[in-house]
PDB file of C-alpha atoms in Angstrom:
ATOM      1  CA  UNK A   1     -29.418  29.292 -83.264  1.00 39.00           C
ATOM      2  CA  UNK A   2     -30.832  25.840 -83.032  1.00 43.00           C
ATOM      3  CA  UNK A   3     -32.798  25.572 -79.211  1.00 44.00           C
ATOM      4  CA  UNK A   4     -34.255  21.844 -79.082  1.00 43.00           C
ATOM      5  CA  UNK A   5     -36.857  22.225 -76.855  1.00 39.00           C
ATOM      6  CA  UNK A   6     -39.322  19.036 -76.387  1.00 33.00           C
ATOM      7  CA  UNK A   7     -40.429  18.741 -79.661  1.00 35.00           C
ATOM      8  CA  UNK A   8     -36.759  18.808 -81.185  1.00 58.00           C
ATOM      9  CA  UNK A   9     -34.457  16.481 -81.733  1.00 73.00           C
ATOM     10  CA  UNK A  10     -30.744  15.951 -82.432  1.00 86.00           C
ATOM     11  CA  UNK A  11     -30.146  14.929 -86.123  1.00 93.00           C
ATOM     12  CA  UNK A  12     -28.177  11.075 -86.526  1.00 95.00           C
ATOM     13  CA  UNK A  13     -25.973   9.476 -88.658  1.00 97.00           C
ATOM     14  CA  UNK A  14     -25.814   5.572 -88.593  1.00 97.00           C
ATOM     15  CA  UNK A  15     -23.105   3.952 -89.979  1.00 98.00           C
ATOM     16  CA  UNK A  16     -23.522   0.379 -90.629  1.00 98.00           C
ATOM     17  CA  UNK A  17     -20.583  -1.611 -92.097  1.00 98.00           C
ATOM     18  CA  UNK A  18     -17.438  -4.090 -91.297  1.00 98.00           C
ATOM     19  CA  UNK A  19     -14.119  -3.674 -89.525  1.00 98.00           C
ATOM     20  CA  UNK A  20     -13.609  -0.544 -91.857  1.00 98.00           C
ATOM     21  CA  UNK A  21     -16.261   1.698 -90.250  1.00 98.00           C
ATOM     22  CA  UNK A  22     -15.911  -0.331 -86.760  1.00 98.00           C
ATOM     23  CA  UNK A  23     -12.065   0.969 -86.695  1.00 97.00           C
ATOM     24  CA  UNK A  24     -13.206   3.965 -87.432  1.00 97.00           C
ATOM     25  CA  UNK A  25     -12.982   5.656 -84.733  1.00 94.00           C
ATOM     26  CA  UNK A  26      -9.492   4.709 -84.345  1.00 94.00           C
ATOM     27  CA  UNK A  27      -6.893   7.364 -84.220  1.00 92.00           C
ATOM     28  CA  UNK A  28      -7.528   9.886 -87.421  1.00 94.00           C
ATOM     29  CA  UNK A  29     -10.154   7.807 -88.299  1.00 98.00           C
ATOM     30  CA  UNK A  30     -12.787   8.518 -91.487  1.00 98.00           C
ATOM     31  CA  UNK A  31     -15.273   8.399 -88.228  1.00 98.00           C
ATOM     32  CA  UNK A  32     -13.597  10.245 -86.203  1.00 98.00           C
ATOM     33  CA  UNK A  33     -12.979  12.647 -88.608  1.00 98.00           C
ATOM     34  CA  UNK A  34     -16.971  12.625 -89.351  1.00 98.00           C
ATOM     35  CA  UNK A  35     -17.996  13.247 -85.656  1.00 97.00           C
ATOM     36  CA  UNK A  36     -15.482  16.159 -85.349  1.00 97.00           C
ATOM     37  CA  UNK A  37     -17.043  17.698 -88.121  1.00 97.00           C
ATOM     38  CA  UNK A  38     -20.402  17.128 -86.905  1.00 97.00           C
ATOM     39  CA  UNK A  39     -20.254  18.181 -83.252  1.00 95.00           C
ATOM     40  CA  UNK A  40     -22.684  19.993 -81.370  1.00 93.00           C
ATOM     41  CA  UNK A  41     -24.361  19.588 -84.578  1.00 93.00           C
ATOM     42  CA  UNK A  42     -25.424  15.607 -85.205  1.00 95.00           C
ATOM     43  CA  UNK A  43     -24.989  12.523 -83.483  1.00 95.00           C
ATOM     44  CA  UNK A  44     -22.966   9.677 -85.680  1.00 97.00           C
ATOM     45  CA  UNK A  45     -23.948   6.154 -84.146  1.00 96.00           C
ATOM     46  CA  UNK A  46     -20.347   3.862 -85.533  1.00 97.00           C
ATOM     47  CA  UNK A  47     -22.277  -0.035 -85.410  1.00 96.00           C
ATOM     48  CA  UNK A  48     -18.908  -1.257 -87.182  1.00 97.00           C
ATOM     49  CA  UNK A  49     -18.853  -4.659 -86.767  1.00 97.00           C
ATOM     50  CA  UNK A  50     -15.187  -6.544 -87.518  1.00 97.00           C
ATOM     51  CA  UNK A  51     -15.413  -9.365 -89.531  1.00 97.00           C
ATOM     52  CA  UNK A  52     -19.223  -9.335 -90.920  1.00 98.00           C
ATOM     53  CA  UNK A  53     -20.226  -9.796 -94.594  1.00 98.00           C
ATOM     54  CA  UNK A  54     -23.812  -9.176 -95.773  1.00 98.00           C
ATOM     55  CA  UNK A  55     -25.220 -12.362 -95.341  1.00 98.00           C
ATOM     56  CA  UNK A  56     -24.961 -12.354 -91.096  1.00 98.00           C
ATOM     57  CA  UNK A  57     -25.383  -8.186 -91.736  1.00 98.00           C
ATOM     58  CA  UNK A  58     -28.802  -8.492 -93.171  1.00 98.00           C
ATOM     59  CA  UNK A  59     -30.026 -10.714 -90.310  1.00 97.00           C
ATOM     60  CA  UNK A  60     -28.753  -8.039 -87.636  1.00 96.00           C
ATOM     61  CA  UNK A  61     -30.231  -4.662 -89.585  1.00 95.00           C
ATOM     62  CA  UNK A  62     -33.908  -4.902 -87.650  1.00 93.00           C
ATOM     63  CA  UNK A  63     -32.010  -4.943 -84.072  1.00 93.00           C
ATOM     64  CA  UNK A  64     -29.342  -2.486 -85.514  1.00 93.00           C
ATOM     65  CA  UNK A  65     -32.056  -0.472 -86.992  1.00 92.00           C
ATOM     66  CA  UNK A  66     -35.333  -1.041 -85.561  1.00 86.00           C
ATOM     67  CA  UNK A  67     -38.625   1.181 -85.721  1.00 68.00           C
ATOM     68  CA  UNK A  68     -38.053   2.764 -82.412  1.00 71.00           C
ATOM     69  CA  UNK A  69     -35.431   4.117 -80.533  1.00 77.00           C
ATOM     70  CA  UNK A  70     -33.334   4.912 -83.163  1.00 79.00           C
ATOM     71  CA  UNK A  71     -34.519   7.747 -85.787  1.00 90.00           C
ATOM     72  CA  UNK A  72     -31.490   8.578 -88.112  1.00 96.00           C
ATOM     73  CA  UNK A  73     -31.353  11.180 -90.632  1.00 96.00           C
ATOM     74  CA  UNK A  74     -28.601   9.467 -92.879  1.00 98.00           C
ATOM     75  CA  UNK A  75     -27.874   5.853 -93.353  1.00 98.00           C
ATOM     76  CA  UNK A  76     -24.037   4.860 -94.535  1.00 98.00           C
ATOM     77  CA  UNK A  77     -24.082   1.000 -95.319  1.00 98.00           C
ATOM     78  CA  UNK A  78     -20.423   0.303 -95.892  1.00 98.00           C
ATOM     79  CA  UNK A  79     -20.148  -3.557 -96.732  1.00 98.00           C
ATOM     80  CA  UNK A  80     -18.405  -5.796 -99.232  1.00 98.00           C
ATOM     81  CA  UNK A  81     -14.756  -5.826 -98.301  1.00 98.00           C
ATOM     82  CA  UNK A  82     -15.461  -9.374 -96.242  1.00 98.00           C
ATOM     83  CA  UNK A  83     -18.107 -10.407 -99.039  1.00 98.00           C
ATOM     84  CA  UNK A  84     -15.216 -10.485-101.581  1.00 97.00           C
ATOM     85  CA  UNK A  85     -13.112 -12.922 -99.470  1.00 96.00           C
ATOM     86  CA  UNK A  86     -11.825 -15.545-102.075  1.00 95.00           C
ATOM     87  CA  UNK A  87     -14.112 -18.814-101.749  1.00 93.00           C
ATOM     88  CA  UNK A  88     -11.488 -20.984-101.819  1.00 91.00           C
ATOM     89  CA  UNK A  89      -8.389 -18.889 -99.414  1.00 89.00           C
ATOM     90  CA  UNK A  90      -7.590 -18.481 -95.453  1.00 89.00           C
ATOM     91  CA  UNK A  91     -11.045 -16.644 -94.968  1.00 88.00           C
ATOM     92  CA  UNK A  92     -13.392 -18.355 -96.841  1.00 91.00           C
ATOM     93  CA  UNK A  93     -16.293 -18.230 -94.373  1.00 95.00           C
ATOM     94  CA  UNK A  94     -16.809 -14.752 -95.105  1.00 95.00           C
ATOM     95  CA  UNK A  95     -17.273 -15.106 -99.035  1.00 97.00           C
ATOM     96  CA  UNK A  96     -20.619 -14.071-100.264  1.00 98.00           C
ATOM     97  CA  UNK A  97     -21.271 -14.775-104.113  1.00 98.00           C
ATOM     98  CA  UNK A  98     -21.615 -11.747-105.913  1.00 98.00           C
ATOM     99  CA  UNK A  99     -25.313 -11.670-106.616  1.00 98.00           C
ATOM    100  CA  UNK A 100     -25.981 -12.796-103.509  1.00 98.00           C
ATOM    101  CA  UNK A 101     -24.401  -9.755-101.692  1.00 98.00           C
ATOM    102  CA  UNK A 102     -26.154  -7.428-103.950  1.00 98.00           C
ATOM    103  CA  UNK A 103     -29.341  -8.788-103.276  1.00 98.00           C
ATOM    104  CA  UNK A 104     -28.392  -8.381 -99.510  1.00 98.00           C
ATOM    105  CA  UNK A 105     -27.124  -4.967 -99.714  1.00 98.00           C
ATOM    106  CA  UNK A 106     -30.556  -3.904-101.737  1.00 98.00           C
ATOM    107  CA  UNK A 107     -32.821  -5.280 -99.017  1.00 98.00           C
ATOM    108  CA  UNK A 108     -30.850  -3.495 -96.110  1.00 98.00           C
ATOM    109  CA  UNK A 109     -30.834  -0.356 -98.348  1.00 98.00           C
ATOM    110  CA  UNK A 110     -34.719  -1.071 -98.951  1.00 98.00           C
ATOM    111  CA  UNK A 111     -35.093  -1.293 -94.903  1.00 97.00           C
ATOM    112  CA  UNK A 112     -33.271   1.569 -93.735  1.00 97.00           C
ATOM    113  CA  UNK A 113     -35.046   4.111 -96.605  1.00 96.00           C
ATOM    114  CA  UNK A 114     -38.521   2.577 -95.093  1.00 95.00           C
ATOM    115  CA  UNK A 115     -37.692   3.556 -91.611  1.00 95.00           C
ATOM    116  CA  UNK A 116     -40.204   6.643 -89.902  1.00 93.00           C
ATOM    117  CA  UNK A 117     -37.913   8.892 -90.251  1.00 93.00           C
ATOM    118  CA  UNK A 118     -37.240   8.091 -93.847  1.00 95.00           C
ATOM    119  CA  UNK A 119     -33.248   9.161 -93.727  1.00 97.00           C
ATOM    120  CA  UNK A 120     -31.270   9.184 -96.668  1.00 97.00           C
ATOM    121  CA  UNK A 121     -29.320   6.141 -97.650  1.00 98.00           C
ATOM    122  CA  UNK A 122     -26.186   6.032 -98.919  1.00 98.00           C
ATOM    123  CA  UNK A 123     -23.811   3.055-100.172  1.00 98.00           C
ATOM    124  CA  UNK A 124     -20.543   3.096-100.022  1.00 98.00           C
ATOM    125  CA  UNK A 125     -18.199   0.686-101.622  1.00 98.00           C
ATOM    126  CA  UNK A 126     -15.532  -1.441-100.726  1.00 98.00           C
ATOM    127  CA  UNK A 127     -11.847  -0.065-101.451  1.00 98.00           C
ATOM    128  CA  UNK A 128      -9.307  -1.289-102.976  1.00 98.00           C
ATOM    129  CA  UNK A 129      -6.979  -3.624-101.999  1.00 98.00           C
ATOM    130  CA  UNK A 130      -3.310  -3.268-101.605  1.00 97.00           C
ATOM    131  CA  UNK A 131      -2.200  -6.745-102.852  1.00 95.00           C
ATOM    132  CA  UNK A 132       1.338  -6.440-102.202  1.00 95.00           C
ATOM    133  CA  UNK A 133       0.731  -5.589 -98.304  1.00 95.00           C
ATOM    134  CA  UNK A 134      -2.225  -7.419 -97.827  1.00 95.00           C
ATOM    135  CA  UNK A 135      -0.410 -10.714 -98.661  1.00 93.00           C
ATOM    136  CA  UNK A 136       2.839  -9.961 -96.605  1.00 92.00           C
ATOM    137  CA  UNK A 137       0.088  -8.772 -93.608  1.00 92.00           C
ATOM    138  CA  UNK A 138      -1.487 -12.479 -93.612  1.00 90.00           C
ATOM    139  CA  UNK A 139       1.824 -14.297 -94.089  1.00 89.00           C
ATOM    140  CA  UNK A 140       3.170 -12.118 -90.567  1.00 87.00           C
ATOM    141  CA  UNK A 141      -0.085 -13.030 -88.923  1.00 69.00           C
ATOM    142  CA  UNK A 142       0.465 -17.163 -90.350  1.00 55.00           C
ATOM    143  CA  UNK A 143       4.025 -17.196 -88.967  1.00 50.00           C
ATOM    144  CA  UNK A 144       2.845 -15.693 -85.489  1.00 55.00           C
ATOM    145  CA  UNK A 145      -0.122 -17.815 -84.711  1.00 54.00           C
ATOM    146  CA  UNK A 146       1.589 -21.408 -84.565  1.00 47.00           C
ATOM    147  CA  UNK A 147      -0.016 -22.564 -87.755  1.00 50.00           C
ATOM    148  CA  UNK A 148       2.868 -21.312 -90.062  1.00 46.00           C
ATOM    149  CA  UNK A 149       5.830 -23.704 -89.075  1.00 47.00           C
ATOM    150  CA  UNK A 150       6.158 -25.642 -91.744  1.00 54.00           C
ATOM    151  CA  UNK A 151       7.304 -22.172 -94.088  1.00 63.00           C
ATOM    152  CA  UNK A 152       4.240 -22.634 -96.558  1.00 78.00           C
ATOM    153  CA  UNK A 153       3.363 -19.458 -97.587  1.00 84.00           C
ATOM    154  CA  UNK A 154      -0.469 -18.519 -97.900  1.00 88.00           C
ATOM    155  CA  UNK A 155      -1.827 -17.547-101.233  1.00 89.00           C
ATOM    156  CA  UNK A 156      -3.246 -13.664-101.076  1.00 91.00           C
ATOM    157  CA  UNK A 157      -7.180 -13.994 -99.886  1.00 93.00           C
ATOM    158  CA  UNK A 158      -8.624 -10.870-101.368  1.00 95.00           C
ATOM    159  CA  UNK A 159      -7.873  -9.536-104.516  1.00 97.00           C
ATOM    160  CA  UNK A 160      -8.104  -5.510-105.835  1.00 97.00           C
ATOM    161  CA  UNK A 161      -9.907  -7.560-108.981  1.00 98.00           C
ATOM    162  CA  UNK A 162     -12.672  -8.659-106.819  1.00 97.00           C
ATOM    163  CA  UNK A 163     -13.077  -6.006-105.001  1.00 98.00           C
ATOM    164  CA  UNK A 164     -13.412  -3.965-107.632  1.00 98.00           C
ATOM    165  CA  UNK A 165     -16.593  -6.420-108.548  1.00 98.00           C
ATOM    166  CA  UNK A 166     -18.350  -6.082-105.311  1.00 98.00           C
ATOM    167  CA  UNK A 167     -17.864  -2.166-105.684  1.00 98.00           C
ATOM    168  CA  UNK A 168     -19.288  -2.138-108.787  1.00 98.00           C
ATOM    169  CA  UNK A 169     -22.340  -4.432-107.908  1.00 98.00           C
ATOM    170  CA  UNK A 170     -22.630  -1.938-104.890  1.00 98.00           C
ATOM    171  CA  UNK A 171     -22.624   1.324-107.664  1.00 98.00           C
ATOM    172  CA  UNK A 172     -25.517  -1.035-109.097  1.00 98.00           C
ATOM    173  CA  UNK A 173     -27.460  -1.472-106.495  1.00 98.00           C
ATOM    174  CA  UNK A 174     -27.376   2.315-105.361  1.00 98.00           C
ATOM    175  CA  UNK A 175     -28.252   3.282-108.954  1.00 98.00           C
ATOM    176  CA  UNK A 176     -31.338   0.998-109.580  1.00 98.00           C
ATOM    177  CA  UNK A 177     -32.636   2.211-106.145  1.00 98.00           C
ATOM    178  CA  UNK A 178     -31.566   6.011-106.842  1.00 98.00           C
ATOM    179  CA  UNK A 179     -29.173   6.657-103.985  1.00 98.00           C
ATOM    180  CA  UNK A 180     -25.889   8.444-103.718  1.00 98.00           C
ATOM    181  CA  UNK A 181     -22.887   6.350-103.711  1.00 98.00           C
ATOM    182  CA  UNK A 182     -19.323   6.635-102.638  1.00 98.00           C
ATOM    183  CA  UNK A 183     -17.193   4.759-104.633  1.00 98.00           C
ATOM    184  CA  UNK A 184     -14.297   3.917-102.342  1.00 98.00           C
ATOM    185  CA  UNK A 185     -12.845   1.731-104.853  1.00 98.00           C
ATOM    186  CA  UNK A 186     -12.165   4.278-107.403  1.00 98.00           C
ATOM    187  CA  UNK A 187     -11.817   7.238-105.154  1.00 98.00           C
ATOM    188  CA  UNK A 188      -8.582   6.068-103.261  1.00 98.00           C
ATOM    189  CA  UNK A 189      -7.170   4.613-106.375  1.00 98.00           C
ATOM    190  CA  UNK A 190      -7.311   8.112-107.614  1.00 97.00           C
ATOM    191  CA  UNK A 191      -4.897   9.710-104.436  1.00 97.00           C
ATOM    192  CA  UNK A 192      -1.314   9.556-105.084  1.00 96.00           C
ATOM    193  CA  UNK A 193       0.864   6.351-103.617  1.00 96.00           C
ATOM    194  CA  UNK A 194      -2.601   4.911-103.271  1.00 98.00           C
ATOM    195  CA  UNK A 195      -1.230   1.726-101.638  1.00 97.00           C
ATOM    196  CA  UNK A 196      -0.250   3.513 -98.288  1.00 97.00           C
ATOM    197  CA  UNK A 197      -3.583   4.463 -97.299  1.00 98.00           C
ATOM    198  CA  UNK A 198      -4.209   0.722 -96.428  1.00 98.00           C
ATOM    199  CA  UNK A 199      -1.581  -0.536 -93.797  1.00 96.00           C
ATOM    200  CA  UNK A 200      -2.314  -3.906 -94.064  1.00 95.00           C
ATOM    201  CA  UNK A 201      -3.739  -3.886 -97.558  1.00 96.00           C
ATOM    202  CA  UNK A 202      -7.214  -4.113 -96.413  1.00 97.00           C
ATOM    203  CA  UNK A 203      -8.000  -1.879 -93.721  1.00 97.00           C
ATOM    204  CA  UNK A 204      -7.222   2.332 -93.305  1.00 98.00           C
ATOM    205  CA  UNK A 205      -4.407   4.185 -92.121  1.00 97.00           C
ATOM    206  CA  UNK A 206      -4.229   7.619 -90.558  1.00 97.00           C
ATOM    207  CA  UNK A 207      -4.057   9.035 -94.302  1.00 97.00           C
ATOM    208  CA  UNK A 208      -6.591   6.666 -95.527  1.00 98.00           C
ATOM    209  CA  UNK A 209      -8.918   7.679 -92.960  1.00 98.00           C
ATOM    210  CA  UNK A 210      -8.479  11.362 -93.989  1.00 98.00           C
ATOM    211  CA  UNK A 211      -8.836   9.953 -97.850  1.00 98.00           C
ATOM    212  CA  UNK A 212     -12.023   8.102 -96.851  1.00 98.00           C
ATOM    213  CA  UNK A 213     -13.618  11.447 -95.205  1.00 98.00           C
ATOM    214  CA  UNK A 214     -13.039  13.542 -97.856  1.00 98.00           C
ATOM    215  CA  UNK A 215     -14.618  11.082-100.396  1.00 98.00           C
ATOM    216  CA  UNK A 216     -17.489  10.299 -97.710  1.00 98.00           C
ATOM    217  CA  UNK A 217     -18.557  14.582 -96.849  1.00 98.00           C
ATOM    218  CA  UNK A 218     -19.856  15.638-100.279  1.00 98.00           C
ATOM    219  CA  UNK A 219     -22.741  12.719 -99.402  1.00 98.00           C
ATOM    220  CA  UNK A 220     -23.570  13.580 -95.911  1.00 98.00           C
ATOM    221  CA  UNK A 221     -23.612  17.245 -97.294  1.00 97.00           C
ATOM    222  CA  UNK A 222     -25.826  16.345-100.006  1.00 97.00           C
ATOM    223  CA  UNK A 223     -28.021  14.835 -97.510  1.00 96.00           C
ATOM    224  CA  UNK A 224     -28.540  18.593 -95.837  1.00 95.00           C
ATOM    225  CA  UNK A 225     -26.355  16.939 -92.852  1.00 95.00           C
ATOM    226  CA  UNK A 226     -23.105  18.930 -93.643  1.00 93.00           C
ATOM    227  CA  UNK A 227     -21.718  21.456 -90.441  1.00 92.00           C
ATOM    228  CA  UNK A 228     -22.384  24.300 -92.627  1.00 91.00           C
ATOM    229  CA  UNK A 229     -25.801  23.150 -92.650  1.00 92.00           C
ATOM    230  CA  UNK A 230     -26.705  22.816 -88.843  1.00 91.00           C
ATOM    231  CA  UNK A 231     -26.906  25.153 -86.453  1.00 86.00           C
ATOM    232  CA  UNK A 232     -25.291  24.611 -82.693  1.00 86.00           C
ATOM    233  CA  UNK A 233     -26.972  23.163 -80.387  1.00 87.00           C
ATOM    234  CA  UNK A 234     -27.871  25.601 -77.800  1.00 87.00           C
ATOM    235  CA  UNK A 235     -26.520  29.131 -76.951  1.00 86.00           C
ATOM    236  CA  UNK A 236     -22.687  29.710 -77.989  1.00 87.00           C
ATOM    237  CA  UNK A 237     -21.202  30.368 -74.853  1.00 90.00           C
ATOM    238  CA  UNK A 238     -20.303  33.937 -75.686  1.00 91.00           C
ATOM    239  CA  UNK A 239     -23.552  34.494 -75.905  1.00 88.00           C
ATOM    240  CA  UNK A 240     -24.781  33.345 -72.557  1.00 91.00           C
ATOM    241  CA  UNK A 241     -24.727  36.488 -69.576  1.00 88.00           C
ATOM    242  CA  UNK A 242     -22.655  35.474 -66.795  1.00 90.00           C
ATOM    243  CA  UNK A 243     -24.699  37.598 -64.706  1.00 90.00           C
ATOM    244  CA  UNK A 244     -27.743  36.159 -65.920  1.00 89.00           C
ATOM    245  CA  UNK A 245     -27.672  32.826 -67.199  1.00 91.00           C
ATOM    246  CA  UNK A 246     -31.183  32.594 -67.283  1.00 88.00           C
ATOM    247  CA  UNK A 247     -32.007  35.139 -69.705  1.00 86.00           C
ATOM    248  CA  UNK A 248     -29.920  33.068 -72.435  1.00 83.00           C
ATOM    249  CA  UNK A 249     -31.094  29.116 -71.357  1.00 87.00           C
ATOM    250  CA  UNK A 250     -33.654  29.491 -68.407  1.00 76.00           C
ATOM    251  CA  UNK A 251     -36.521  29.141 -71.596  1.00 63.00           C
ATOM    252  CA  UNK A 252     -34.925  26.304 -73.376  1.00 60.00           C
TER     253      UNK A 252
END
């Protein structure tokens, strides 16, 4: 059994990434799903935050990730699904040029691996994109907000194309700096009906977020961080003497 006493400490799992990880922890969830799997073993921090690219990302990662306070065993940067925004669509203000978002998503690697408690990083890539639904899921959204009167359609603002170019810049970037990768991208393209693990085109459903943990748990068990790993924290309870309570957690 695992007994943290003074010295010890819980293992952690950051996740640091868009609306994809932020959602998360939404019902079935990939982070959900990852914390289930992990209790009583690991903590797994979820700093999803809904809308961000790398650009604002990179300026946040010393607060998100600073020195002290936070000690994580595993690193999950999960960006590029905002960065491939079309330049010239509905949500422009995300875009990130290509280069530039590799260059981001290096130097955030770069930080977390030179952390104190030197965790493993791992990059994971955007997914596809569902360009049927994704386009009828803005065009809903256009003729509910008051800006759609007029019946002009709006043209699709992602692409599976570009996507597909930010994951492979992210497989890049993880292979010049020798981490594992999780290539979203081509790993849901590979379930069957593909297209119905993204309700919206874009973000997870229930069965994408069960696609997304299975692609995601070979990595955190790579990293050593996998439940058959870790020991429970602390006494099972079968083990503790109702009599004597003591003799099982009086010394911890």
């Amino acid at each position: 059994l695992h007994l943290p006493g003074a010295a010890a400490r819980r293992r952690t799992v950051v996740l640091f990434g868009d609306s994809l990880t932020q959602q998360g922890f939404g019902p079935g969830g990939w982070v959900a799903r990852l914390a289930e799997a992990l209790q009583r073993r690991a903590d797994v921090l979820n700093r999803g935050l809904s809308g961000y690219n790398t650009r604002w990302a990179r300026l946040l990662l010393p607060r998100v990730l600073p020195g002290e306070g936070v000690a994580p065993d595993l690193v999950l940067l999960f960006f590029g699904a905002n960065d491939a925004a079309l330049p010239d669509r509905c949500n422009a203000r995300q875009h990130v040029p290509l280069a530039e978002y590799a260059a981001n998503l290096q130097a955030m690697a770069e930080h977390a691996r030179g952390l104190p408690s030197r965790p493993e990083v791992v990059l994971v890539t955007p997914p596809p994109v569902a360009e049927a639904a994704r386009e009828a899921h803005i065009n809903s959204d256009h003729a509910n907000d008051g800006t759609g009167g007029s019946g002009e359609r709006l043209a699709l603002e992602r692409t599976d194309a570009a996507a597909g170019e930010y994951a492979a810049a992210c497989a890049e970037v993880a292979a010049r700096l020798g981490l594992r990768c999780v290539d979203l991208h081509r790993g849901l393209k590979a379930e069957p009906g593909w297209e119905a693990l993204l309700w919206d085109g874009l973000h997870f459903s229930p069965e994408g977020g069960a696609a997304v943990f299975r692609l995601v748990m070979p990595a955190v068990e790579a990293a050593g961080l996998g439940p058959g790993a870790l020991a429970l924290d602390y006494p099972d309870h079968k083990d503790v003497d109702s009599a004597d309570p003591a003799a099982a957690l009086g010394a911890l």
